[in-house]
């Protein structure tokens, strides 16, 4: 057995009319707390030669009903590293902090180093059913080494936004 961290799931479900099957319309209470001291065990799920490392903590709560759950929670990743040598991608010292609400994910911090530079992003990713232009990520790159291969090196500086709306993508900024 491979141990990467600790997880605990507590859930309360009401029985339905069929024995052993919970009711989809009864009250739901659930909480998941997971701490991964290493992301290395996730490696087989990537299905590529990419390597990820780092630590993560996930805290989720759900209420409502199993048919219509309301989710809230936080994700905190630190000391993240992503290496994809076949593409020349080597990201280090990553930090991701996000809050999950019912209709959106608030990206509070997304930071990676690439070479001698950095990439930072913040913003909101809303569900497709949310109205307006609620999905918007602002980013800033400072000498961020995006690719570093023998035949191609891309270092990016600039800032901008990426906004998502139903069936639309708006990208603006300067690189």
PDB file of C-alpha atoms in Angstrom:
ATOM      1  CA  UNK A   1       0.000   0.000   0.000  1.00  0.00           C
ATOM      2  CA  UNK A   2       1.163   3.503  -0.866  1.00  0.00           C
ATOM      3  CA  UNK A   3       0.457   6.263   1.617  1.00  0.00           C
ATOM      4  CA  UNK A   4       0.543   9.878   0.507  1.00  0.00           C
ATOM      5  CA  UNK A   5      -1.352  11.612   3.299  1.00  0.00           C
ATOM      6  CA  UNK A   6      -4.446  11.538   5.428  1.00  0.00           C
ATOM      7  CA  UNK A   7      -8.092  11.816   4.463  1.00  0.00           C
ATOM      8  CA  UNK A   8     -11.335  11.727   6.374  1.00  0.00           C
ATOM      9  CA  UNK A   9     -14.845  11.695   4.951  1.00  0.00           C
ATOM     10  CA  UNK A  10     -17.886  12.095   7.178  1.00  0.00           C
ATOM     11  CA  UNK A  11     -21.313  11.856   5.551  1.00  0.00           C
ATOM     12  CA  UNK A  12     -24.881  11.571   6.732  1.00  0.00           C
ATOM     13  CA  UNK A  13     -27.363  10.133   4.237  1.00  0.00           C
ATOM     14  CA  UNK A  14     -30.985   9.130   4.844  1.00  0.00           C
ATOM     15  CA  UNK A  15     -32.265   5.746   3.706  1.00  0.00           C
ATOM     16  CA  UNK A  16     -34.488   5.663   0.642  1.00  0.00           C
ATOM     17  CA  UNK A  17     -37.413   3.365  -0.165  1.00  0.00           C
ATOM     18  CA  UNK A  18     -35.037   0.708  -1.551  1.00  0.00           C
ATOM     19  CA  UNK A  19     -32.945  -0.986   1.180  1.00  0.00           C
ATOM     20  CA  UNK A  20     -29.278  -0.027   0.986  1.00  0.00           C
ATOM     21  CA  UNK A  21     -29.883   2.940  -1.347  1.00  0.00           C
ATOM     22  CA  UNK A  22     -29.882   6.453   0.124  1.00  0.00           C
ATOM     23  CA  UNK A  23     -32.712   8.847  -0.663  1.00  0.00           C
ATOM     24  CA  UNK A  24     -31.723  11.432  -3.281  1.00  0.00           C
ATOM     25  CA  UNK A  25     -34.100  14.019  -1.801  1.00  0.00           C
ATOM     26  CA  UNK A  26     -33.284  13.715   1.907  1.00  0.00           C
ATOM     27  CA  UNK A  27     -30.961  16.088   3.717  1.00  0.00           C
ATOM     28  CA  UNK A  28     -27.253  15.646   3.046  1.00  0.00           C
ATOM     29  CA  UNK A  29     -24.366  16.522   5.309  1.00  0.00           C
ATOM     30  CA  UNK A  30     -20.830  15.652   4.249  1.00  0.00           C
ATOM     31  CA  UNK A  31     -17.302  16.808   4.977  1.00  0.00           C
ATOM     32  CA  UNK A  32     -14.022  15.773   3.361  1.00  0.00           C
ATOM     33  CA  UNK A  33     -10.658  16.739   4.802  1.00  0.00           C
ATOM     34  CA  UNK A  34      -7.591  15.485   2.961  1.00  0.00           C
ATOM     35  CA  UNK A  35      -3.916  16.295   3.376  1.00  0.00           C
ATOM     36  CA  UNK A  36      -1.416  14.973   0.859  1.00  0.00           C
ATOM     37  CA  UNK A  37       2.170  15.251   2.055  1.00  0.00           C
ATOM     38  CA  UNK A  38       3.265  14.300  -1.472  1.00  0.00           C
ATOM     39  CA  UNK A  39       1.580  14.456  -4.878  1.00  0.00           C
ATOM     40  CA  UNK A  40       3.910  11.749  -6.243  1.00  0.00           C
ATOM     41  CA  UNK A  41       1.240   8.995  -5.906  1.00  0.00           C
ATOM     42  CA  UNK A  42      -0.881  10.951  -8.418  1.00  0.00           C
ATOM     43  CA  UNK A  43       1.794  10.309 -11.054  1.00  0.00           C
ATOM     44  CA  UNK A  44       0.191   7.170 -12.572  1.00  0.00           C
ATOM     45  CA  UNK A  45      -3.048   9.112 -13.214  1.00  0.00           C
ATOM     46  CA  UNK A  46      -1.273  11.642 -15.431  1.00  0.00           C
ATOM     47  CA  UNK A  47      -0.663   9.021 -18.091  1.00  0.00           C
ATOM     48  CA  UNK A  48       2.349  10.884 -19.524  1.00  0.00           C
ATOM     49  CA  UNK A  49       6.015  11.321 -18.780  1.00  0.00           C
ATOM     50  CA  UNK A  50       5.136  14.482 -16.844  1.00  0.00           C
ATOM     51  CA  UNK A  51       6.192  14.568 -13.206  1.00  0.00           C
ATOM     52  CA  UNK A  52       4.331  16.469 -10.490  1.00  0.00           C
ATOM     53  CA  UNK A  53       5.512  17.032  -6.949  1.00  0.00           C
ATOM     54  CA  UNK A  54       4.304  19.054  -3.997  1.00  0.00           C
ATOM     55  CA  UNK A  55       1.837  19.046  -1.134  1.00  0.00           C
ATOM     56  CA  UNK A  56      -1.908  19.697  -1.048  1.00  0.00           C
ATOM     57  CA  UNK A  57      -4.735  20.111   1.435  1.00  0.00           C
ATOM     58  CA  UNK A  58      -8.396  19.852   0.446  1.00  0.00           C
ATOM     59  CA  UNK A  59     -11.351  20.707   2.674  1.00  0.00           C
ATOM     60  CA  UNK A  60     -14.877  20.282   1.270  1.00  0.00           C
ATOM     61  CA  UNK A  61     -18.321  20.455   2.805  1.00  0.00           C
ATOM     62  CA  UNK A  62     -21.640  19.553   1.202  1.00  0.00           C
ATOM     63  CA  UNK A  63     -25.195  20.111   2.305  1.00  0.00           C
ATOM     64  CA  UNK A  64     -28.555  20.251   0.562  1.00  0.00           C
ATOM     65  CA  UNK A  65     -29.579  16.890  -0.900  1.00  0.00           C
ATOM     66  CA  UNK A  66     -27.714  14.199  -2.836  1.00  0.00           C
ATOM     67  CA  UNK A  67     -29.729  15.239  -5.909  1.00  0.00           C
ATOM     68  CA  UNK A  68     -28.850  18.945  -5.487  1.00  0.00           C
ATOM     69  CA  UNK A  69     -25.776  19.262  -3.255  1.00  0.00           C
ATOM     70  CA  UNK A  70     -24.308  22.630  -2.266  1.00  0.00           C
ATOM     71  CA  UNK A  71     -20.512  22.434  -2.179  1.00  0.00           C
ATOM     72  CA  UNK A  72     -18.027  24.727  -0.445  1.00  0.00           C
ATOM     73  CA  UNK A  73     -14.374  24.291   0.325  1.00  0.00           C
ATOM     74  CA  UNK A  74     -10.747  25.202  -0.067  1.00  0.00           C
ATOM     75  CA  UNK A  75      -7.735  23.830  -1.916  1.00  0.00           C
ATOM     76  CA  UNK A  76      -4.208  24.738  -0.885  1.00  0.00           C
ATOM     77  CA  UNK A  77      -1.216  23.446  -2.833  1.00  0.00           C
ATOM     78  CA  UNK A  78       2.379  24.320  -1.999  1.00  0.00           C
ATOM     79  CA  UNK A  79       5.901  23.550  -3.161  1.00  0.00           C
ATOM     80  CA  UNK A  80       4.420  22.436  -6.488  1.00  0.00           C
ATOM     81  CA  UNK A  81       6.682  21.302  -9.326  1.00  0.00           C
ATOM     82  CA  UNK A  82       5.600  20.274 -12.826  1.00  0.00           C
ATOM     83  CA  UNK A  83       8.178  18.818 -15.215  1.00  0.00           C
ATOM     84  CA  UNK A  84       7.355  17.821 -18.784  1.00  0.00           C
ATOM     85  CA  UNK A  85      10.795  17.325 -20.340  1.00  0.00           C
ATOM     86  CA  UNK A  86       9.432  16.254 -23.733  1.00  0.00           C
ATOM     87  CA  UNK A  87       7.905  19.750 -24.070  1.00  0.00           C
ATOM     88  CA  UNK A  88      10.632  21.686 -22.277  1.00  0.00           C
ATOM     89  CA  UNK A  89       8.339  22.684 -19.414  1.00  0.00           C
ATOM     90  CA  UNK A  90       9.836  22.953 -15.915  1.00  0.00           C
ATOM     91  CA  UNK A  91       7.707  24.824 -13.389  1.00  0.00           C
ATOM     92  CA  UNK A  92       8.860  25.145  -9.777  1.00  0.00           C
ATOM     93  CA  UNK A  93       7.964  26.682  -6.417  1.00  0.00           C
ATOM     94  CA  UNK A  94       4.273  26.602  -7.259  1.00  0.00           C
ATOM     95  CA  UNK A  95       1.546  27.756  -4.951  1.00  0.00           C
ATOM     96  CA  UNK A  96      -2.191  27.384  -5.589  1.00  0.00           C
ATOM     97  CA  UNK A  97      -4.892  28.585  -3.240  1.00  0.00           C
ATOM     98  CA  UNK A  98      -8.564  28.386  -4.238  1.00  0.00           C
ATOM     99  CA  UNK A  99     -11.988  28.588  -2.631  1.00  0.00           C
ATOM    100  CA  UNK A 100     -14.941  26.617  -3.978  1.00  0.00           C
ATOM    101  CA  UNK A 101     -18.411  28.127  -3.657  1.00  0.00           C
ATOM    102  CA  UNK A 102     -21.654  26.790  -5.104  1.00  0.00           C
ATOM    103  CA  UNK A 103     -21.337  28.524  -8.460  1.00  0.00           C
ATOM    104  CA  UNK A 104     -17.672  29.449  -8.746  1.00  0.00           C
ATOM    105  CA  UNK A 105     -14.069  28.742  -7.888  1.00  0.00           C
ATOM    106  CA  UNK A 106     -12.186  31.762  -6.598  1.00  0.00           C
ATOM    107  CA  UNK A 107      -8.535  31.428  -7.571  1.00  0.00           C
ATOM    108  CA  UNK A 108      -6.887  33.455  -4.815  1.00  0.00           C
ATOM    109  CA  UNK A 109      -3.311  32.586  -5.741  1.00  0.00           C
ATOM    110  CA  UNK A 110      -1.661  30.748  -8.626  1.00  0.00           C
ATOM    111  CA  UNK A 111       2.096  31.260  -8.718  1.00  0.00           C
ATOM    112  CA  UNK A 112       4.884  29.349 -10.444  1.00  0.00           C
ATOM    113  CA  UNK A 113       8.536  29.986 -11.213  1.00  0.00           C
ATOM    114  CA  UNK A 114       9.865  29.172 -14.646  1.00  0.00           C
ATOM    115  CA  UNK A 115      13.604  29.745 -14.973  1.00  0.00           C
ATOM    116  CA  UNK A 116      14.404  33.093 -13.352  1.00  0.00           C
ATOM    117  CA  UNK A 117      10.856  34.417 -13.784  1.00  0.00           C
ATOM    118  CA  UNK A 118       7.382  34.096 -12.340  1.00  0.00           C
ATOM    119  CA  UNK A 119       3.787  33.656 -13.451  1.00  0.00           C
ATOM    120  CA  UNK A 120       0.987  34.888 -11.164  1.00  0.00           C
ATOM    121  CA  UNK A 121      -2.768  34.618 -11.687  1.00  0.00           C
ATOM    122  CA  UNK A 122      -5.945  35.409  -9.730  1.00  0.00           C
ATOM    123  CA  UNK A 123      -9.593  35.398 -10.577  1.00  0.00           C
ATOM    124  CA  UNK A 124     -12.899  33.587 -10.702  1.00  0.00           C
ATOM    125  CA  UNK A 125     -14.049  30.547 -12.657  1.00  0.00           C
ATOM    126  CA  UNK A 126     -17.850  30.469 -12.608  1.00  0.00           C
ATOM    127  CA  UNK A 127     -20.124  27.618 -13.611  1.00  0.00           C
ATOM    128  CA  UNK A 128     -21.401  27.814 -17.160  1.00  0.00           C
ATOM    129  CA  UNK A 129     -24.906  28.533 -15.852  1.00  0.00           C
ATOM    130  CA  UNK A 130     -23.742  31.652 -13.993  1.00  0.00           C
ATOM    131  CA  UNK A 131     -24.842  34.901 -15.601  1.00  0.00           C
ATOM    132  CA  UNK A 132     -22.594  37.574 -17.081  1.00  0.00           C
ATOM    133  CA  UNK A 133     -18.833  37.515 -17.417  1.00  0.00           C
ATOM    134  CA  UNK A 134     -18.235  36.029 -13.967  1.00  0.00           C
ATOM    135  CA  UNK A 135     -15.305  33.917 -15.194  1.00  0.00           C
ATOM    136  CA  UNK A 136     -12.210  36.071 -15.419  1.00  0.00           C
ATOM    137  CA  UNK A 137      -8.559  35.322 -14.676  1.00  0.00           C
ATOM    138  CA  UNK A 138      -5.967  38.095 -14.491  1.00  0.00           C
ATOM    139  CA  UNK A 139      -2.354  37.030 -15.062  1.00  0.00           C
ATOM    140  CA  UNK A 140       1.077  38.581 -14.922  1.00  0.00           C
ATOM    141  CA  UNK A 141       4.352  37.103 -16.187  1.00  0.00           C
ATOM    142  CA  UNK A 142       7.812  38.466 -15.442  1.00  0.00           C
ATOM    143  CA  UNK A 143      10.635  36.773 -17.409  1.00  0.00           C
ATOM    144  CA  UNK A 144       8.677  33.521 -17.061  1.00  0.00           C
ATOM    145  CA  UNK A 145      10.387  30.656 -18.910  1.00  0.00           C
ATOM    146  CA  UNK A 146       7.480  28.857 -20.497  1.00  0.00           C
ATOM    147  CA  UNK A 147       9.555  26.495 -22.678  1.00  0.00           C
ATOM    148  CA  UNK A 148      13.212  25.543 -22.513  1.00  0.00           C
ATOM    149  CA  UNK A 149      14.170  23.010 -25.177  1.00  0.00           C
ATOM    150  CA  UNK A 150      17.318  22.736 -27.281  1.00  0.00           C
ATOM    151  CA  UNK A 151      15.361  23.877 -30.349  1.00  0.00           C
ATOM    152  CA  UNK A 152      13.015  26.398 -28.712  1.00  0.00           C
ATOM    153  CA  UNK A 153      13.128  28.737 -25.736  1.00  0.00           C
ATOM    154  CA  UNK A 154      10.184  30.961 -24.834  1.00  0.00           C
ATOM    155  CA  UNK A 155      10.459  33.526 -22.033  1.00  0.00           C
ATOM    156  CA  UNK A 156       7.343  35.612 -21.393  1.00  0.00           C
ATOM    157  CA  UNK A 157       6.806  38.994 -19.736  1.00  0.00           C
ATOM    158  CA  UNK A 158       3.476  40.796 -19.737  1.00  0.00           C
ATOM    159  CA  UNK A 159       0.020  40.846 -18.227  1.00  0.00           C
ATOM    160  CA  UNK A 160      -3.570  40.405 -19.250  1.00  0.00           C
ATOM    161  CA  UNK A 161      -6.878  38.722 -18.647  1.00  0.00           C
ATOM    162  CA  UNK A 162      -8.699  35.663 -19.863  1.00  0.00           C
ATOM    163  CA  UNK A 163     -12.485  35.863 -19.608  1.00  0.00           C
ATOM    164  CA  UNK A 164     -14.940  33.050 -20.276  1.00  0.00           C
ATOM    165  CA  UNK A 165     -18.596  33.412 -21.157  1.00  0.00           C
ATOM    166  CA  UNK A 166     -20.971  30.837 -22.628  1.00  0.00           C
ATOM    167  CA  UNK A 167     -19.458  29.849 -26.005  1.00  0.00           C
ATOM    168  CA  UNK A 168     -16.984  32.761 -25.888  1.00  0.00           C
ATOM    169  CA  UNK A 169     -13.383  33.317 -24.841  1.00  0.00           C
ATOM    170  CA  UNK A 170     -11.896  36.804 -24.567  1.00  0.00           C
ATOM    171  CA  UNK A 171      -8.135  37.172 -24.196  1.00  0.00           C
ATOM    172  CA  UNK A 172      -6.542  40.593 -23.727  1.00  0.00           C
ATOM    173  CA  UNK A 173      -3.196  41.866 -22.615  1.00  0.00           C
ATOM    174  CA  UNK A 174       0.339  42.526 -23.722  1.00  0.00           C
ATOM    175  CA  UNK A 175       3.208  40.045 -23.989  1.00  0.00           C
TER     176      UNK A 175
END
